[in-house]
Tab-separated table of C-alpha atoms in Angstrom:
chain	number	residue	atom	x	y	z
A	78	UNK	CA	108.224	97.196	99.027
A	79	UNK	CA	107.015	100.185	97.880
A	80	UNK	CA	103.078	99.758	96.704
A	81	UNK	CA	102.560	103.661	95.331
A	82	UNK	CA	100.486	103.590	92.205
A	83	UNK	CA	100.256	106.032	89.338
A	84	UNK	CA	97.118	104.362	87.394
A	85	UNK	CA	96.040	100.592	88.147
A	86	UNK	CA	95.387	99.096	84.669
A	87	UNK	CA	99.048	97.105	84.769
A	88	UNK	CA	102.071	96.581	87.036
A	89	UNK	CA	105.527	97.190	86.498
A	90	UNK	CA	107.628	95.285	89.263
A	91	UNK	CA	111.350	96.659	90.016
A	92	UNK	CA	113.545	93.887	91.202
A	93	UNK	CA	116.550	95.459	92.300
A	94	UNK	CA	119.476	96.329	94.538
A	95	UNK	CA	120.386	99.773	96.305
A	96	UNK	CA	120.876	101.157	92.658
A	97	UNK	CA	116.835	101.108	92.573
A	98	UNK	CA	116.037	101.205	96.339
A	99	UNK	CA	117.735	104.899	95.950
A	100	UNK	CA	120.182	104.202	98.617
A	101	UNK	CA	121.194	107.299	100.472
A	102	UNK	CA	119.098	109.883	98.795
A	103	UNK	CA	115.576	110.850	98.998
A	104	UNK	CA	113.067	107.857	97.738
A	105	UNK	CA	111.299	110.396	95.617
A	106	UNK	CA	114.364	111.254	93.771
A	107	UNK	CA	115.071	107.927	92.656
A	108	UNK	CA	114.987	106.517	89.365
A	109	UNK	CA	111.842	104.149	90.089
A	110	UNK	CA	110.002	107.261	91.223
A	111	UNK	CA	110.873	109.371	88.296
A	112	UNK	CA	109.527	106.517	86.174
A	113	UNK	CA	106.226	106.729	87.757
A	114	UNK	CA	105.986	110.443	87.320
A	115	UNK	CA	106.937	110.197	83.531
A	116	UNK	CA	104.562	107.085	83.381
A	117	UNK	CA	101.774	109.549	84.701
A	118	UNK	CA	102.501	112.381	82.615
A	119	UNK	CA	102.368	110.269	79.334
A	120	UNK	CA	99.431	108.697	80.458
A	121	UNK	CA	100.674	105.050	80.549
A	122	UNK	CA	97.918	103.634	83.281
A	123	UNK	CA	100.908	101.239	85.179
A	124	UNK	CA	101.147	100.437	88.934
A	125	UNK	CA	105.003	100.747	89.625
A	126	UNK	CA	105.890	98.448	92.509
A	127	UNK	CA	109.362	98.742	93.710
A	128	UNK	CA	110.357	95.699	95.293
A	129	UNK	CA	114.270	96.568	95.740
A	130	UNK	CA	116.377	96.321	98.532
A	131	UNK	CA	119.837	97.816	99.314
A	132	UNK	CA	122.349	94.899	99.404
A	133	UNK	CA	120.316	92.219	97.770
A	134	UNK	CA	121.676	89.675	95.378
A	135	UNK	CA	120.411	87.425	92.800
A	136	UNK	CA	120.059	84.931	95.434
A	137	UNK	CA	118.003	86.600	97.828
A	138	UNK	CA	116.137	88.165	95.173
A	139	UNK	CA	114.952	84.957	94.069
A	140	UNK	CA	114.174	83.629	97.367
A	141	UNK	CA	111.805	85.952	98.106
A	142	UNK	CA	110.115	86.298	94.439
A	143	UNK	CA	107.502	83.616	94.715
A	144	UNK	CA	106.224	85.633	97.890
A	145	UNK	CA	105.865	88.953	95.820
A	146	UNK	CA	104.398	86.881	92.872
A	147	UNK	CA	101.629	85.552	95.411
A	148	UNK	CA	100.652	89.219	96.106
A	149	UNK	CA	101.202	90.578	92.527
A	150	UNK	CA	101.065	89.757	88.666
A	151	UNK	CA	103.635	91.928	86.938
A	152	UNK	CA	102.935	92.948	83.328
A	153	UNK	CA	106.934	93.920	82.861
A	154	UNK	CA	109.638	92.948	85.296
A	155	UNK	CA	112.578	95.460	85.818
A	156	UNK	CA	115.559	92.962	87.037
A	157	UNK	CA	118.581	95.506	88.167
A	158	UNK	CA	120.534	92.530	89.916
A	159	UNK	CA	123.884	91.078	90.014
A	160	UNK	CA	126.217	94.233	90.927
A	161	UNK	CA	126.583	92.779	94.819
A	162	UNK	CA	127.320	89.145	93.450
A	163	UNK	CA	129.899	90.624	91.423
A	164	UNK	CA	131.171	92.270	94.043
A	165	UNK	CA	131.215	89.350	96.698
A	166	UNK	CA	132.858	87.156	93.920
A	167	UNK	CA	130.090	84.888	93.753
A	168	UNK	CA	130.851	82.801	90.613
A	169	UNK	CA	129.223	83.887	87.427
A	170	UNK	CA	127.434	80.769	86.970
A	171	UNK	CA	125.514	81.044	90.174
A	172	UNK	CA	124.567	84.677	89.298
A	173	UNK	CA	123.067	83.167	85.909
A	174	UNK	CA	121.286	80.651	87.711
A	175	UNK	CA	119.481	82.668	90.048
A	176	UNK	CA	118.628	85.489	87.213
A	177	UNK	CA	117.587	82.341	85.301
A	178	UNK	CA	115.142	81.204	87.632
A	179	UNK	CA	113.918	85.178	88.506
A	180	UNK	CA	113.462	85.152	84.695
A	181	UNK	CA	111.645	81.840	84.428
A	182	UNK	CA	109.800	82.459	87.403
A	183	UNK	CA	108.423	86.183	86.345
A	184	UNK	CA	107.789	84.713	82.850
A	185	UNK	CA	105.642	82.135	83.971
A	186	UNK	CA	103.476	84.841	85.618
A	187	UNK	CA	103.075	86.323	82.011
A	188	UNK	CA	105.440	89.345	82.536
A	189	UNK	CA	107.894	90.991	79.807
A	190	UNK	CA	111.401	90.952	81.505
A	191	UNK	CA	113.606	93.743	80.998
A	192	UNK	CA	117.062	92.738	82.324
A	193	UNK	CA	119.413	95.726	83.378
A	194	UNK	CA	123.108	95.060	82.626
A	195	UNK	CA	126.191	95.221	85.084
A	196	UNK	CA	128.922	95.728	85.147
A	197	UNK	CA	132.055	95.885	87.676
A	198	UNK	CA	135.051	97.818	88.380
A	199	UNK	CA	137.858	96.245	86.753
A	200	UNK	CA	139.892	94.759	89.980
A	201	UNK	CA	138.326	91.361	89.810
A	202	UNK	CA	140.247	90.268	86.944
A	203	UNK	CA	139.596	89.621	83.508
A	204	UNK	CA	138.680	86.105	83.583
A	205	UNK	CA	135.984	86.749	86.075
A	206	UNK	CA	134.844	90.009	84.436
A	207	UNK	CA	134.374	88.071	80.942
A	208	UNK	CA	132.479	85.410	82.439
A	209	UNK	CA	130.313	88.182	84.115
A	210	UNK	CA	129.351	90.222	81.106
A	211	UNK	CA	129.068	87.466	79.057
A	212	UNK	CA	126.081	85.846	81.630
A	213	UNK	CA	124.041	88.949	80.997
A	214	UNK	CA	124.632	88.677	77.385
A	215	UNK	CA	123.583	85.034	77.159
A	216	UNK	CA	120.304	85.926	79.327
A	217	UNK	CA	119.503	88.737	76.716
A	218	UNK	CA	119.673	86.375	73.979
A	219	UNK	CA	116.759	84.471	75.304
A	220	UNK	CA	113.357	84.877	73.734
A	221	UNK	CA	111.854	86.306	76.753
A	222	UNK	CA	114.211	88.765	78.044
A	223	UNK	CA	114.895	92.268	76.687
A	224	UNK	CA	118.758	93.065	77.821
A	225	UNK	CA	119.052	96.533	78.536
A	226	UNK	CA	121.858	98.999	78.803
A	227	UNK	CA	124.330	99.245	81.985
A	228	UNK	CA	121.920	101.306	84.362
A	229	UNK	CA	125.186	103.449	85.460
A	230	UNK	CA	126.519	104.007	82.028
A	231	UNK	CA	127.934	107.560	82.135
A	232	UNK	CA	127.650	107.599	85.670
A	233	UNK	CA	129.822	105.489	87.412
A	234	UNK	CA	132.865	106.993	86.207
A	235	UNK	CA	131.901	110.345	87.031
A	236	UNK	CA	132.537	111.414	90.595
A	237	UNK	CA	130.405	114.277	90.654
A	238	UNK	CA	127.450	112.110	89.829
A	239	UNK	CA	128.205	109.348	92.304
A	240	UNK	CA	128.108	109.472	96.080
A	241	UNK	CA	131.045	109.685	98.177
A	242	UNK	CA	131.454	105.651	98.466
A	243	UNK	CA	131.870	105.519	94.798
A	244	UNK	CA	129.487	102.858	94.292
A	245	UNK	CA	126.091	104.875	94.600
A	246	UNK	CA	124.776	107.335	92.427
A	247	UNK	CA	123.832	110.975	93.888
A	248	UNK	CA	119.913	112.354	93.099
A	249	UNK	CA	121.377	114.395	90.018
A	250	UNK	CA	122.030	111.110	88.688
A	251	UNK	CA	118.698	109.454	88.854
A	252	UNK	CA	117.173	111.063	85.740
A	253	UNK	CA	119.930	109.603	83.518
A	254	UNK	CA	119.621	106.118	85.132
A	255	UNK	CA	115.940	105.959	83.785
A	256	UNK	CA	117.283	107.392	80.476
A	257	UNK	CA	119.396	104.440	80.100
A	258	UNK	CA	116.787	101.740	80.747
A	259	UNK	CA	114.008	103.757	78.825
A	260	UNK	CA	114.602	103.058	75.258
A	261	UNK	CA	114.494	99.065	75.881
A	262	UNK	CA	111.758	99.512	78.823
A	263	UNK	CA	109.267	101.747	76.183
A	264	UNK	CA	108.602	99.406	73.501
A	265	UNK	CA	107.357	96.943	76.229
A	266	UNK	CA	104.689	99.460	77.567
A	267	UNK	CA	101.006	99.121	76.452
């Protein structure tokens, strides 16, 4: 867990997978570090804690969330999870149950929640894809959740912005990832 801080009045917790853990690139080039820099430049006093782990699933994050919340009390939690679950074919109902538990735990701790929508490649079949997309829409309809854009919008389908594995974005895409979340994150800032 990265405990770098740019101000200490409030806390943003980023709970994600490799997309937020800056997989394959220097961590300082990742979108979470760019968020810290943007907040600092704009005069916001937030400590940004990146609790993202490459390869993490909704179950894994939910399992370790209690320990995280014993150490910090986030004012805002950005949840960027579910992609690894979907790639593993985890049933959408299980993914939704884990995300619901994460949302409830962080909301109980007093956090506002920004849930980043996830999308999958089309090879998982129409029925699975529809259920996967619907679970984010359903969770985004909750009063305590803001559903954000797909973090890889306009990135995932551009090979020039993706690493050779076709799954992880290059350093050049990180600012775009932040821009995909920013319009929904900005209104949550104090």
